mmCIF file with all atom_site columns, C-alpha atoms in Angstrom:
data_model
loop_
_atom_site.group_PDB
_atom_site.id
_atom_site.type_symbol
_atom_site.label_atom_id
_atom_site.label_alt_id
_atom_site.label_comp_id
_atom_site.label_asym_id
_atom_site.label_entity_id
_atom_site.label_seq_id
_atom_site.pdbx_PDB_ins_code
_atom_site.Cartn_x
_atom_site.Cartn_y
_atom_site.Cartn_z
_atom_site.occupancy
_atom_site.B_iso_or_equiv
_atom_site.pdbx_formal_charge
_atom_site.auth_seq_id
_atom_site.auth_comp_id
_atom_site.auth_asym_id
_atom_site.auth_atom_id
_atom_site.pdbx_PDB_model_num
ATOM 1   C CA . MET A 1 1   ? -26.568 45.679 -92.426 1.00 63.00 ? 1   MET A CA 1
ATOM 2   C CA . SER A 1 2   ? -24.106 48.581 -92.129 1.00 77.00 ? 2   SER A CA 1
ATOM 3   C CA . ARG A 1 3   ? -20.482 48.203 -92.917 1.00 77.00 ? 3   ARG A CA 1
ATOM 4   C CA . VAL A 1 4   ? -19.228 48.908 -89.405 1.00 69.00 ? 4   VAL A CA 1
ATOM 5   C CA . ARG A 1 5   ? -21.586 46.252 -88.034 1.00 73.00 ? 5   ARG A CA 1
ATOM 6   C CA . ARG A 1 6   ? -20.337 43.642 -90.463 1.00 75.00 ? 6   ARG A CA 1
ATOM 7   C CA . ILE A 1 7   ? -16.709 44.562 -89.542 1.00 77.00 ? 7   ILE A CA 1
ATOM 8   C CA . VAL A 1 8   ? -17.438 44.240 -85.941 1.00 66.00 ? 8   VAL A CA 1
ATOM 9   C CA . LEU A 1 9   ? -19.249 40.953 -86.191 1.00 69.00 ? 9   LEU A CA 1
ATOM 10  C CA . GLY A 1 10  ? -16.376 39.596 -88.496 1.00 73.00 ? 10  GLY A CA 1
ATOM 11  C CA . TRP A 1 11  ? -13.837 40.471 -85.784 1.00 70.00 ? 11  TRP A CA 1
ATOM 12  C CA . LEU A 1 12  ? -15.858 38.959 -83.034 1.00 64.00 ? 12  LEU A CA 1
ATOM 13  C CA . SER A 1 13  ? -16.135 35.682 -85.084 1.00 67.00 ? 13  SER A CA 1
ATOM 14  C CA . VAL A 1 14  ? -12.373 35.740 -85.791 1.00 62.00 ? 14  VAL A CA 1
ATOM 15  C CA . MET A 1 15  ? -11.639 36.230 -81.902 1.00 64.00 ? 15  MET A CA 1
ATOM 16  C CA . LEU A 1 16  ? -14.105 33.397 -81.013 1.00 59.00 ? 16  LEU A CA 1
ATOM 17  C CA . VAL A 1 17  ? -12.489 30.931 -83.459 1.00 62.00 ? 17  VAL A CA 1
ATOM 18  C CA . ALA A 1 18  ? -9.080  31.943 -82.159 1.00 62.00 ? 18  ALA A CA 1
ATOM 19  C CA . ALA A 1 19  ? -10.106 31.300 -78.529 1.00 62.00 ? 19  ALA A CA 1
ATOM 20  C CA . ILE A 1 20  ? -11.570 27.837 -79.090 1.00 64.00 ? 20  ILE A CA 1
ATOM 21  C CA . PRO A 1 21  ? -8.087  25.945 -79.113 1.00 63.00 ? 21  PRO A CA 1
ATOM 22  C CA . SER A 1 22  ? -7.093  27.547 -75.802 1.00 60.00 ? 22  SER A CA 1
ATOM 23  C CA . LEU A 1 23  ? -10.411 26.720 -74.205 1.00 55.00 ? 23  LEU A CA 1
ATOM 24  C CA . MET A 1 24  ? -9.988  23.002 -75.310 1.00 59.00 ? 24  MET A CA 1
ATOM 25  C CA . ALA A 1 25  ? -6.552  22.921 -73.816 1.00 58.00 ? 25  ALA A CA 1
ATOM 26  C CA . ALA A 1 26  ? -7.704  23.616 -70.254 1.00 51.00 ? 26  ALA A CA 1
ATOM 27  C CA . PRO A 1 27  ? -6.498  21.083 -67.753 1.00 53.00 ? 27  PRO A CA 1
ATOM 28  C CA . ALA A 1 28  ? -8.600  17.852 -67.459 1.00 50.00 ? 28  ALA A CA 1
ATOM 29  C CA . GLN A 1 29  ? -8.717  18.228 -63.584 1.00 48.00 ? 29  GLN A CA 1
ATOM 30  C CA . ALA A 1 30  ? -9.688  21.799 -63.446 1.00 48.00 ? 30  ALA A CA 1
ATOM 31  C CA . GLN A 1 31  ? -12.904 22.287 -61.591 1.00 50.00 ? 31  GLN A CA 1
ATOM 32  C CA . TRP A 1 32  ? -15.207 25.227 -61.536 1.00 46.00 ? 32  TRP A CA 1
ATOM 33  C CA . ALA A 1 33  ? -15.857 26.614 -58.136 1.00 46.00 ? 33  ALA A CA 1
ATOM 34  C CA . PRO A 1 34  ? -17.827 29.769 -56.915 1.00 49.00 ? 34  PRO A CA 1
ATOM 35  C CA . THR A 1 35  ? -14.566 31.586 -56.614 1.00 46.00 ? 35  THR A CA 1
ATOM 36  C CA . GLY A 1 36  ? -13.411 30.747 -60.129 1.00 45.00 ? 36  GLY A CA 1
ATOM 37  C CA . LEU A 1 37  ? -11.223 28.274 -61.732 1.00 45.00 ? 37  LEU A CA 1
ATOM 38  C CA . VAL A 1 38  ? -9.457  26.021 -59.180 1.00 48.00 ? 38  VAL A CA 1
ATOM 39  C CA . LEU A 1 39  ? -6.647  23.800 -60.404 1.00 48.00 ? 39  LEU A CA 1
ATOM 40  C CA . ALA A 1 40  ? -6.151  20.441 -58.710 1.00 51.00 ? 40  ALA A CA 1
ATOM 41  C CA . GLN A 1 41  ? -3.227  19.188 -60.515 1.00 56.00 ? 41  GLN A CA 1
ATOM 42  C CA . ASN A 1 42  ? -1.374  17.773 -57.430 1.00 65.00 ? 42  ASN A CA 1
ATOM 43  C CA . ALA A 1 43  ? -4.501  16.520 -55.671 1.00 88.00 ? 43  ALA A CA 1
ATOM 44  C CA . ILE A 1 44  ? -4.678  12.696 -55.110 1.00 92.00 ? 44  ILE A CA 1
ATOM 45  C CA . ASP A 1 45  ? -7.801  10.437 -54.836 1.00 94.00 ? 45  ASP A CA 1
ATOM 46  C CA . LEU A 1 46  ? -8.750  7.858  -52.236 1.00 95.00 ? 46  LEU A CA 1
ATOM 47  C CA . LYS A 1 47  ? -7.218  4.932  -54.185 1.00 95.00 ? 47  LYS A CA 1
ATOM 48  C CA . GLN A 1 48  ? -3.880  6.740  -54.449 1.00 95.00 ? 48  GLN A CA 1
ATOM 49  C CA . ALA A 1 49  ? -4.028  7.659  -50.631 1.00 95.00 ? 49  ALA A CA 1
ATOM 50  C CA . VAL A 1 50  ? -4.515  3.993  -49.796 1.00 96.00 ? 50  VAL A CA 1
ATOM 51  C CA . GLU A 1 51  ? -1.538  2.985  -51.849 1.00 96.00 ? 51  GLU A CA 1
ATOM 52  C CA . ILE A 1 52  ? 0.759   5.635  -50.057 1.00 95.00 ? 52  ILE A CA 1
ATOM 53  C CA . ALA A 1 53  ? -0.355  4.280  -46.652 1.00 95.00 ? 53  ALA A CA 1
ATOM 54  C CA . ARG A 1 54  ? 0.121   0.635  -47.756 1.00 95.00 ? 54  ARG A CA 1
ATOM 55  C CA . ARG A 1 55  ? 3.610   1.353  -49.116 1.00 95.00 ? 55  ARG A CA 1
ATOM 56  C CA . ALA A 1 56  ? 4.648   3.128  -45.915 1.00 94.00 ? 56  ALA A CA 1
ATOM 57  C CA . PHE A 1 57  ? 3.274   0.728  -43.317 1.00 93.00 ? 57  PHE A CA 1
ATOM 58  C CA . GLY A 1 58  ? 2.128   -2.514 -45.083 1.00 93.00 ? 58  GLY A CA 1
ATOM 59  C CA . GLY A 1 59  ? -0.808  -4.482 -43.903 1.00 93.00 ? 59  GLY A CA 1
ATOM 60  C CA . GLU A 1 60  ? -4.359  -4.824 -45.012 1.00 95.00 ? 60  GLU A CA 1
ATOM 61  C CA . VAL A 1 61  ? -6.719  -1.959 -45.491 1.00 95.00 ? 61  VAL A CA 1
ATOM 62  C CA . VAL A 1 62  ? -9.916  -2.312 -43.503 1.00 95.00 ? 62  VAL A CA 1
ATOM 63  C CA . LYS A 1 63  ? -11.274 1.194  -43.793 1.00 95.00 ? 63  LYS A CA 1
ATOM 64  C CA . ALA A 1 64  ? -10.605 4.244  -46.036 1.00 95.00 ? 64  ALA A CA 1
ATOM 65  C CA . GLU A 1 65  ? -12.549 7.530  -46.129 1.00 96.00 ? 65  GLU A CA 1
ATOM 66  C CA . GLU A 1 66  ? -12.141 11.093 -47.149 1.00 95.00 ? 66  GLU A CA 1
ATOM 67  C CA . VAL A 1 67  ? -12.371 13.568 -44.208 1.00 94.00 ? 67  VAL A CA 1
ATOM 68  C CA . ALA A 1 68  ? -12.279 17.356 -43.821 1.00 92.00 ? 68  ALA A CA 1
ATOM 69  C CA . ARG A 1 69  ? -10.406 18.892 -40.902 1.00 90.00 ? 69  ARG A CA 1
ATOM 70  C CA . ASP A 1 70  ? -9.645  22.621 -40.571 1.00 90.00 ? 70  ASP A CA 1
ATOM 71  C CA . GLY A 1 71  ? -10.641 23.187 -44.043 1.00 90.00 ? 71  GLY A CA 1
ATOM 72  C CA . ARG A 1 72  ? -8.109  20.655 -45.368 1.00 91.00 ? 72  ARG A CA 1
ATOM 73  C CA . ARG A 1 73  ? -9.090  17.565 -47.473 1.00 94.00 ? 73  ARG A CA 1
ATOM 74  C CA . LEU A 1 74  ? -7.526  14.302 -45.784 1.00 95.00 ? 74  LEU A CA 1
ATOM 75  C CA . PHE A 1 75  ? -7.885  10.666 -46.303 1.00 96.00 ? 75  PHE A CA 1
ATOM 76  C CA . GLN A 1 76  ? -8.068  8.500  -43.125 1.00 96.00 ? 76  GLN A CA 1
ATOM 77  C CA . ILE A 1 77  ? -6.809  5.042  -43.820 1.00 96.00 ? 77  ILE A CA 1
ATOM 78  C CA . ARG A 1 78  ? -7.080  2.162  -41.198 1.00 96.00 ? 78  ARG A CA 1
ATOM 79  C CA . LEU A 1 79  ? -4.599  -0.679 -41.679 1.00 96.00 ? 79  LEU A CA 1
ATOM 80  C CA . VAL A 1 80  ? -4.132  -3.955 -39.894 1.00 96.00 ? 80  VAL A CA 1
ATOM 81  C CA . ASN A 1 81  ? -0.763  -5.455 -39.816 1.00 92.00 ? 81  ASN A CA 1
ATOM 82  C CA . ASN A 1 82  ? 0.145   -8.517 -37.651 1.00 91.00 ? 82  ASN A CA 1
ATOM 83  C CA . GLY A 1 83  ? -2.828  -7.845 -35.489 1.00 92.00 ? 83  GLY A CA 1
ATOM 84  C CA . ARG A 1 84  ? -1.951  -4.192 -34.945 1.00 94.00 ? 84  ARG A CA 1
ATOM 85  C CA . VAL A 1 85  ? -4.361  -1.578 -36.033 1.00 95.00 ? 85  VAL A CA 1
ATOM 86  C CA . ARG A 1 86  ? -3.009  1.757  -37.387 1.00 95.00 ? 86  ARG A CA 1
ATOM 87  C CA . ASP A 1 87  ? -4.869  4.894  -38.427 1.00 95.00 ? 87  ASP A CA 1
ATOM 88  C CA . VAL A 1 88  ? -2.955  7.018  -41.118 1.00 95.00 ? 88  VAL A CA 1
ATOM 89  C CA . LEU A 1 89  ? -3.822  10.428 -42.268 1.00 95.00 ? 89  LEU A CA 1
ATOM 90  C CA . VAL A 1 90  ? -2.913  11.327 -45.838 1.00 95.00 ? 90  VAL A CA 1
ATOM 91  C CA . ASP A 1 91  ? -3.010  14.883 -47.064 1.00 95.00 ? 91  ASP A CA 1
ATOM 92  C CA . GLY A 1 92  ? -5.502  15.087 -50.102 1.00 94.00 ? 92  GLY A CA 1
ATOM 93  C CA . GLU A 1 93  ? -3.460  17.766 -51.829 1.00 93.00 ? 93  GLU A CA 1
ATOM 94  C CA . SER A 1 94  ? 0.181   16.535 -51.450 1.00 92.00 ? 94  SER A CA 1
ATOM 95  C CA . GLY A 1 95  ? -0.033  12.915 -50.583 1.00 93.00 ? 95  GLY A CA 1
ATOM 96  C CA . GLU A 1 96  ? 2.037   13.439 -47.557 1.00 94.00 ? 96  GLU A CA 1
ATOM 97  C CA . ILE A 1 97  ? 1.463   11.327 -44.563 1.00 94.00 ? 97  ILE A CA 1
ATOM 98  C CA . LEU A 1 98  ? 0.610   13.435 -41.608 1.00 92.00 ? 98  LEU A CA 1
ATOM 99  C CA . ASN A 1 99  ? 0.696   11.007 -38.722 1.00 83.00 ? 99  ASN A CA 1
ATOM 100 C CA . PRO A 1 100 ? 2.716   7.865  -38.554 1.00 65.00 ? 100 PRO A CA 1
#
């Protein structure tokens, strides 16, 4: 093996070993998408959306589902409180209630 080739392989090995810790430190919620790395750090899940709606309006949850509208990820939560039915939309990224 030539000296130049050994030097190049040695440097490549050093760079690979140096890059491993930064690859291991990638956020746990990062997801690979066709367009590249998408960070979903502020995104909420269905369980969190249900809790947001229950804290805001009270009552019993009778239906909860994830829906997509206009390219946005939303959660539709149906609550029953004292015989009154209320549908609540919760933004899937921010957790903000979109309709009271």
